[in-house]
Short mmCIF file of C-alpha atoms in Angstrom, two decimals:
data_model
loop_
_atom_site.label_atom_id
_atom_site.label_comp_id
_atom_site.label_asym_id
_atom_site.label_seq_id
_atom_site.Cartn_x
_atom_site.Cartn_y
_atom_site.Cartn_z
CA UNK A 18 -63.23 57.19 -68.07
CA UNK A 19 -60.87 58.71 -65.52
CA UNK A 20 -57.40 58.06 -64.09
CA UNK A 21 -55.56 58.72 -60.83
CA UNK A 22 -52.60 61.10 -60.79
CA UNK A 23 -50.42 60.89 -57.68
CA UNK A 24 -48.87 64.36 -57.29
CA UNK A 25 -45.52 64.02 -55.49
CA UNK A 26 -43.41 66.87 -54.14
CA UNK A 27 -40.47 67.60 -51.84
CA UNK A 28 -41.40 69.55 -48.73
CA UNK A 29 -39.52 72.16 -46.68
CA UNK A 30 -38.60 70.04 -43.66
CA UNK A 31 -35.09 70.75 -42.34
CA UNK A 32 -32.41 69.52 -42.17
CA UNK A 33 -33.73 66.74 -44.45
CA UNK A 34 -36.72 67.28 -46.71
CA UNK A 35 -39.55 64.75 -46.85
CA UNK A 36 -41.64 63.51 -49.74
CA UNK A 37 -45.36 64.32 -49.80
CA UNK A 38 -48.09 63.20 -52.18
CA UNK A 39 -51.81 63.33 -52.83
CA UNK A 40 -54.16 61.99 -55.48
CA UNK A 41 -56.15 63.84 -58.12
CA UNK A 42 -58.78 62.23 -60.34
CA UNK A 43 -58.61 63.42 -63.94
CA UNK A 44 -60.69 62.72 -67.02
CA UNK A 45 -59.16 60.39 -69.61
CA UNK A 46 -56.93 62.42 -71.91
CA UNK A 47 -56.92 65.48 -69.65
CA UNK A 48 -53.64 67.40 -69.38
CA UNK A 49 -51.99 67.42 -65.97
CA UNK A 50 -52.92 70.77 -64.43
CA UNK A 51 -51.01 72.76 -61.86
CA UNK A 52 -52.43 72.14 -58.40
CA UNK A 53 -52.11 73.56 -54.92
CA UNK A 54 -51.57 72.51 -51.32
CA UNK A 55 -51.35 73.82 -47.77
CA UNK A 56 -47.74 74.89 -47.35
CA UNK A 57 -48.24 75.59 -43.65
CA UNK A 58 -48.50 71.83 -43.11
CA UNK A 59 -45.30 71.03 -45.03
CA UNK A 60 -42.90 73.66 -43.63
CA UNK A 61 -43.27 75.73 -46.80
CA UNK A 62 -45.54 78.57 -45.63
CA UNK A 63 -47.14 80.12 -42.60
CA UNK A 64 -50.85 79.93 -41.89
CA UNK A 65 -51.60 83.51 -42.88
CA UNK A 66 -50.51 82.90 -46.49
CA UNK A 67 -50.38 79.14 -46.87
CA UNK A 68 -51.19 78.43 -50.53
CA UNK A 69 -48.39 76.90 -52.57
CA UNK A 70 -48.38 75.66 -56.19
CA UNK A 71 -47.54 72.21 -57.59
CA UNK A 72 -46.14 72.34 -61.13
CA UNK A 73 -45.85 68.92 -62.86
CA UNK A 74 -42.34 68.39 -64.24
CA UNK A 75 -41.94 64.62 -64.64
CA UNK A 76 -44.52 61.89 -65.18
CA UNK A 77 -44.29 58.10 -65.29
CA UNK A 78 -46.68 55.13 -65.06
CA UNK A 79 -47.92 54.32 -61.57
CA UNK A 80 -46.72 50.73 -61.08
CA UNK A 81 -48.66 50.25 -57.85
CA UNK A 82 -52.11 51.24 -59.12
CA UNK A 83 -51.41 50.12 -62.67
CA UNK A 84 -53.66 50.84 -65.63
CA UNK A 85 -53.54 54.39 -66.96
CA UNK A 86 -52.70 55.86 -63.55
CA UNK A 87 -49.57 57.99 -63.22
CA UNK A 88 -47.01 59.33 -60.77
CA UNK A 89 -46.44 63.08 -61.16
CA UNK A 90 -43.30 64.68 -59.74
CA UNK A 91 -43.83 68.38 -59.11
CA UNK A 92 -41.80 71.49 -58.44
CA UNK A 93 -43.09 73.75 -55.67
CA UNK A 94 -43.81 77.35 -56.66
CA UNK A 95 -45.00 80.41 -54.82
CA UNK A 96 -48.32 81.85 -55.97
CA UNK A 97 -46.48 84.33 -58.21
CA UNK A 98 -45.27 81.23 -60.11
CA UNK A 99 -41.61 81.65 -59.11
CA UNK A 100 -39.68 78.76 -57.49
CA UNK A 101 -40.30 78.35 -53.78
CA UNK A 102 -37.24 78.66 -51.49
CA UNK A 103 -37.33 74.87 -50.96
CA UNK A 104 -37.30 74.19 -54.71
CA UNK A 105 -33.75 73.01 -55.47
CA UNK A 106 -34.66 71.58 -58.88
CA UNK A 107 -35.03 74.99 -60.53
CA UNK A 108 -31.38 75.88 -59.78
CA UNK A 109 -30.20 72.56 -61.22
CA UNK A 110 -32.08 73.22 -64.46
CA UNK A 111 -30.12 76.46 -64.97
CA UNK A 112 -26.71 74.85 -64.34
CA UNK A 113 -27.50 71.75 -66.41
CA UNK A 114 -28.52 73.91 -69.36
CA UNK A 115 -25.42 76.09 -69.01
CA UNK A 116 -23.08 73.09 -69.31
CA UNK A 117 -25.25 70.87 -71.54
CA UNK A 118 -22.56 70.72 -74.21
CA UNK A 119 -20.27 68.78 -71.84
CA UNK A 120 -22.82 65.92 -71.66
CA UNK A 121 -22.66 65.14 -67.94
CA UNK A 122 -23.74 61.68 -66.79
CA UNK A 123 -24.50 60.57 -63.26
CA UNK A 124 -25.07 57.29 -61.48
CA UNK A 125 -26.21 57.51 -57.84
CA UNK A 126 -25.92 54.58 -55.42
CA UNK A 127 -28.76 55.00 -52.93
CA UNK A 128 -28.21 53.19 -49.63
CA UNK A 129 -31.06 52.92 -47.13
CA UNK A 130 -32.06 50.96 -44.03
CA UNK A 131 -35.28 49.15 -43.18
CA UNK A 132 -36.66 49.65 -39.67
CA UNK A 133 -39.40 47.73 -37.87
CA UNK A 134 -40.53 48.24 -34.28
CA UNK A 135 -37.82 50.81 -33.67
CA UNK A 136 -34.79 48.79 -34.81
CA UNK A 137 -33.17 47.83 -38.10
CA UNK A 138 -34.77 44.85 -39.80
CA UNK A 139 -32.79 41.80 -38.72
CA UNK A 140 -31.66 43.24 -35.39
CA UNK A 141 -32.89 41.06 -32.50
CA UNK A 142 -35.04 42.57 -29.77
CA UNK A 143 -32.88 44.00 -27.01
CA UNK A 144 -29.53 43.23 -28.63
CA UNK A 145 -27.34 43.19 -31.68
CA UNK A 146 -26.75 40.71 -34.50
CA UNK A 147 -23.38 39.25 -35.40
CA UNK A 148 -20.81 41.88 -36.48
CA UNK A 149 -21.02 43.13 -40.04
CA UNK A 150 -19.12 41.22 -42.66
CA UNK A 151 -21.33 38.46 -44.03
CA UNK A 152 -24.34 40.62 -44.79
CA UNK A 153 -22.92 42.48 -47.81
CA UNK A 154 -24.36 40.91 -50.97
CA UNK A 155 -25.33 37.98 -48.75
CA UNK A 156 -27.83 35.20 -49.23
CA UNK A 157 -29.87 33.24 -46.70
CA UNK A 158 -32.40 34.07 -44.00
CA UNK A 159 -29.65 34.45 -41.38
CA UNK A 160 -27.88 37.21 -43.32
CA UNK A 161 -30.46 38.97 -45.52
CA UNK A 162 -33.56 40.77 -44.31
CA UNK A 163 -36.24 42.49 -46.39
CA UNK A 164 -35.50 40.95 -49.79
CA UNK A 165 -39.21 40.60 -50.64
CA UNK A 166 -39.63 44.37 -50.24
CA UNK A 167 -36.49 45.09 -52.26
CA UNK A 168 -37.55 42.86 -55.16
CA UNK A 169 -41.01 44.41 -55.23
CA UNK A 170 -39.48 47.90 -55.23
CA UNK A 171 -37.17 46.95 -58.10
CA UNK A 172 -40.11 45.63 -60.12
CA UNK A 173 -42.05 48.84 -59.48
CA UNK A 174 -39.12 51.02 -60.58
CA UNK A 175 -38.72 49.03 -63.79
CA UNK A 176 -42.45 49.18 -64.51
CA UNK A 177 -42.36 52.95 -63.98
CA UNK A 178 -39.60 53.25 -66.59
CA UNK A 179 -37.01 54.62 -64.16
CA UNK A 180 -33.30 54.34 -64.96
CA UNK A 181 -32.66 51.89 -62.13
CA UNK A 182 -29.60 49.78 -62.86
CA UNK A 183 -29.18 47.41 -59.92
CA UNK A 184 -29.69 46.43 -56.28
CA UNK A 185 -27.65 44.75 -53.56
CA UNK A 186 -27.70 43.96 -49.86
CA UNK A 187 -25.36 46.25 -47.93
CA UNK A 188 -22.91 45.87 -45.04
CA UNK A 189 -25.35 46.16 -42.11
CA UNK A 190 -28.39 43.91 -41.56
CA UNK A 191 -31.52 45.52 -42.98
CA UNK A 192 -29.44 47.84 -45.13
CA UNK A 193 -29.76 47.81 -48.93
CA UNK A 194 -28.81 49.81 -51.99
CA UNK A 195 -30.27 50.56 -55.39
CA UNK A 196 -28.56 52.41 -58.21
CA UNK A 197 -30.04 54.93 -60.64
CA UNK A 198 -28.23 55.90 -63.83
CA UNK A 199 -26.31 56.57 -65.90
CA UNK A 200 -28.45 59.54 -66.83
CA UNK A 201 -28.31 63.30 -67.22
CA UNK A 202 -28.22 65.47 -64.07
CA UNK A 203 -31.94 66.27 -64.25
CA UNK A 204 -33.08 62.78 -65.21
CA UNK A 205 -31.04 60.99 -62.54
CA UNK A 206 -32.39 63.38 -59.89
CA UNK A 207 -36.04 63.16 -60.96
CA UNK A 208 -35.84 59.38 -61.20
CA UNK A 209 -34.15 59.17 -57.79
CA UNK A 210 -36.91 61.14 -56.07
CA UNK A 211 -39.59 58.93 -57.63
CA UNK A 212 -37.59 55.79 -56.71
CA UNK A 213 -37.40 57.03 -53.12
CA UNK A 214 -41.16 57.61 -53.05
CA UNK A 215 -41.72 54.11 -54.40
CA UNK A 216 -39.37 52.71 -51.75
CA UNK A 217 -41.33 54.29 -48.90
CA UNK A 218 -44.65 53.32 -50.46
CA UNK A 219 -43.58 49.72 -51.09
CA UNK A 220 -42.22 49.24 -47.56
CA UNK A 221 -45.46 50.69 -46.19
CA UNK A 222 -47.37 47.67 -47.52
CA UNK A 223 -45.09 45.43 -45.44
CA UNK A 224 -45.49 47.58 -42.30
CA UNK A 225 -41.80 48.45 -42.53
CA UNK A 226 -40.18 51.90 -42.64
CA UNK A 227 -37.25 52.83 -44.88
CA UNK A 228 -34.85 55.51 -43.67
CA UNK A 229 -32.09 57.47 -45.39
CA UNK A 230 -30.46 58.35 -42.07
CA UNK A 231 -26.72 58.68 -42.63
CA UNK A 232 -25.81 56.79 -39.44
CA UNK A 233 -28.85 54.71 -38.51
CA UNK A 234 -26.99 52.73 -35.82
CA UNK A 235 -24.24 54.25 -33.72
CA UNK A 236 -21.03 52.36 -33.10
CA UNK A 237 -19.14 49.91 -35.27
CA UNK A 238 -21.67 49.81 -38.10
CA UNK A 239 -21.46 51.29 -41.56
CA UNK A 240 -23.35 54.46 -42.29
CA UNK A 241 -25.56 54.97 -45.34
CA UNK A 242 -24.36 56.99 -48.31
CA UNK A 243 -25.31 57.99 -51.83
CA UNK A 244 -22.04 57.51 -53.69
CA UNK A 245 -22.28 59.70 -56.78
CA UNK A 246 -20.58 58.63 -60.00
CA UNK A 247 -19.89 61.40 -62.51
CA UNK A 248 -18.42 61.87 -65.96
CA UNK A 249 -18.45 64.25 -68.88
CA UNK A 250 -17.89 63.50 -72.54
CA UNK A 251 -14.23 64.56 -72.18
CA UNK A 252 -13.75 62.35 -69.09
CA UNK A 253 -15.22 59.38 -70.95
CA UNK A 254 -12.64 59.89 -73.69
CA UNK A 255 -9.38 60.72 -71.85
CA UNK A 256 -7.70 60.73 -68.44
CA UNK A 257 -6.47 64.30 -67.97
CA UNK A 258 -10.03 65.68 -67.57
CA UNK A 259 -10.58 63.13 -64.78
CA UNK A 260 -7.67 64.60 -62.81
CA UNK A 261 -8.92 68.12 -63.55
CA UNK A 262 -12.34 67.19 -62.11
CA UNK A 263 -10.75 65.70 -58.96
CA UNK A 264 -8.62 68.78 -58.41
CA UNK A 265 -11.66 71.02 -58.86
CA UNK A 266 -13.56 69.03 -56.24
CA UNK A 267 -10.58 69.37 -53.91
CA UNK A 268 -10.60 73.15 -54.33
CA UNK A 269 -14.32 73.30 -53.48
CA UNK A 270 -14.46 70.52 -50.89
CA UNK A 271 -15.91 72.55 -48.01
CA UNK A 272 -18.71 74.01 -50.11
CA UNK A 273 -19.75 70.55 -51.28
CA UNK A 274 -19.63 68.79 -47.92
CA UNK A 275 -21.97 71.27 -46.25
CA UNK A 276 -24.62 70.41 -48.86
CA UNK A 277 -24.07 66.65 -48.93
CA UNK A 278 -26.67 65.73 -46.32
CA UNK A 279 -27.51 66.08 -42.62
CA UNK A 280 -25.32 64.23 -40.14
CA UNK A 281 -22.34 64.00 -42.44
CA UNK A 282 -19.89 64.32 -39.55
CA UNK A 283 -21.36 61.17 -37.99
CA UNK A 284 -20.81 59.18 -41.16
CA UNK A 285 -17.58 60.58 -42.64
CA UNK A 286 -15.30 59.67 -39.75
CA UNK A 287 -12.40 58.13 -41.62
CA UNK A 288 -13.65 54.66 -40.69
CA UNK A 289 -16.11 52.27 -42.34
CA UNK A 290 -14.93 53.00 -45.88
CA UNK A 291 -15.04 56.78 -45.56
CA UNK A 292 -12.63 59.70 -45.56
CA UNK A 293 -12.90 62.28 -42.76
CA UNK A 294 -15.51 64.92 -43.58
CA UNK A 295 -13.01 67.76 -42.94
CA UNK A 296 -10.31 66.41 -45.26
CA UNK A 297 -10.26 65.80 -49.00
CA UNK A 298 -8.41 63.10 -50.89
CA UNK A 299 -8.71 61.21 -54.13
CA UNK A 300 -7.09 58.02 -55.29
CA UNK A 301 -7.29 55.00 -57.54
CA UNK A 302 -9.38 52.11 -56.17
CA UNK A 303 -9.40 53.78 -52.73
CA UNK A 304 -12.69 53.46 -50.85
CA UNK A 305 -11.15 55.38 -47.99
CA UNK A 306 -10.76 58.46 -50.18
CA UNK A 307 -13.25 61.28 -50.65
CA UNK A 308 -13.28 60.61 -54.39
CA UNK A 309 -12.39 57.24 -55.91
CA UNK A 310 -11.02 56.73 -59.40
CA UNK A 311 -12.00 53.14 -60.31
CA UNK A 312 -9.04 50.92 -61.15
CA UNK A 313 -10.27 50.22 -64.67
CA UNK A 314 -10.47 53.95 -65.33
CA UNK A 315 -6.76 54.31 -64.65
CA UNK A 316 -6.03 51.27 -66.82
CA UNK A 317 -8.15 52.47 -69.74
CA UNK A 318 -7.22 56.13 -69.20
CA UNK A 319 -10.84 57.26 -69.47
CA UNK A 320 -14.15 56.86 -67.65
CA UNK A 321 -15.65 58.40 -64.52
CA UNK A 322 -15.10 59.26 -60.85
CA UNK A 323 -17.02 58.37 -57.71
CA UNK A 324 -17.68 61.04 -55.09
CA UNK A 325 -18.06 58.93 -51.93
CA UNK A 326 -18.99 61.80 -49.63
CA UNK A 327 -22.74 62.36 -50.20
CA UNK A 328 -25.02 60.97 -47.49
CA UNK A 329 -27.96 58.70 -48.19
CA UNK A 330 -30.19 61.68 -47.30
CA UNK A 331 -28.57 64.05 -49.79
CA UNK A 332 -30.79 66.05 -52.14
CA UNK A 333 -29.90 64.72 -55.63
CA UNK A 334 -30.74 68.10 -57.16
CA UNK A 335 -28.09 69.68 -54.92
CA UNK A 336 -25.33 67.13 -55.39
CA UNK A 337 -25.66 67.00 -59.18
CA UNK A 338 -25.79 70.80 -59.45
CA UNK A 339 -22.68 71.26 -57.32
CA UNK A 340 -20.65 68.62 -59.15
CA UNK A 341 -21.64 69.88 -62.60
CA UNK A 342 -20.94 73.49 -61.68
CA UNK A 343 -17.58 72.74 -60.05
CA UNK A 344 -16.23 70.21 -62.50
CA UNK A 345 -17.60 71.61 -65.75
CA UNK A 346 -16.40 75.10 -64.90
CA UNK A 347 -12.88 73.74 -64.35
CA UNK A 348 -12.97 71.60 -67.48
CA UNK A 349 -14.11 74.53 -69.60
CA UNK A 350 -11.35 76.72 -68.15
CA UNK A 351 -8.79 73.99 -68.97
CA UNK A 352 -10.14 73.58 -72.50
CA UNK A 353 -11.04 69.94 -71.76
CA UNK A 354 -14.54 69.81 -73.18
#
């Protein structure tokens, strides 16, 4: 007997990395081996020294092929077995381990947009649909487009055992969101990358493309983000650590924004439920702030915060590492752990 292992990795494409994958046939019961690939074809090497290494780091059932087949998320290594320059997961592992005692949790809200024949799903040929407003969490064929793909993707994520926690139609036609978490920094990031791969693969069967472009349609249309919800054990128990975390994010705002995804200036304009990319603010129940404190958090004096700045195309390994490093460092300094 044998099974199929789909090796998945993040390539070196800039400014936004792409997902790549290939299949290996393994004997039943065989351990997942390291593997290799041509890095010169993935923007991770030049042709004169093109070998790169795939190191399995996370495995789950393959819900598309079924049976004993698996999806295998891999880190990319150089041939000396050190992390490749494009490998952002390795740096997250170090930071997550450093602050493990603070028990960070994340929930990431992944927005994305379906495209078919060069335009968002639901956009008429040669024109525009009715202005946004009725599409958000809508129902009916005149307001919702792509639900069959979304439901199939949700089923696949659940069958794979991912920490997916919900879906909804978003503000623009053809735009949707799924949420992953709450989970640890490493788990939420690994699960998000697999969920993204499953999204692309599911849409492929419907001859539709899914994009994480931060501003898929110019003009008076919402962009696409990856709102990132964050808490530590101390934040889940009292309110002062929440303010400490917000102030720490304010002090490091510029460093974070430059790593929050390509095209962030196009999305964070101060309109369409965003704060300007060059300014930082936080507030209770304020979706026009950089960081929102949910209203119930202020009422209960404990909970989490939502960083609304990350783009849909953000690298989850980067955003979780930055938030953990910034906030947990400040909380430790303040003795709020």
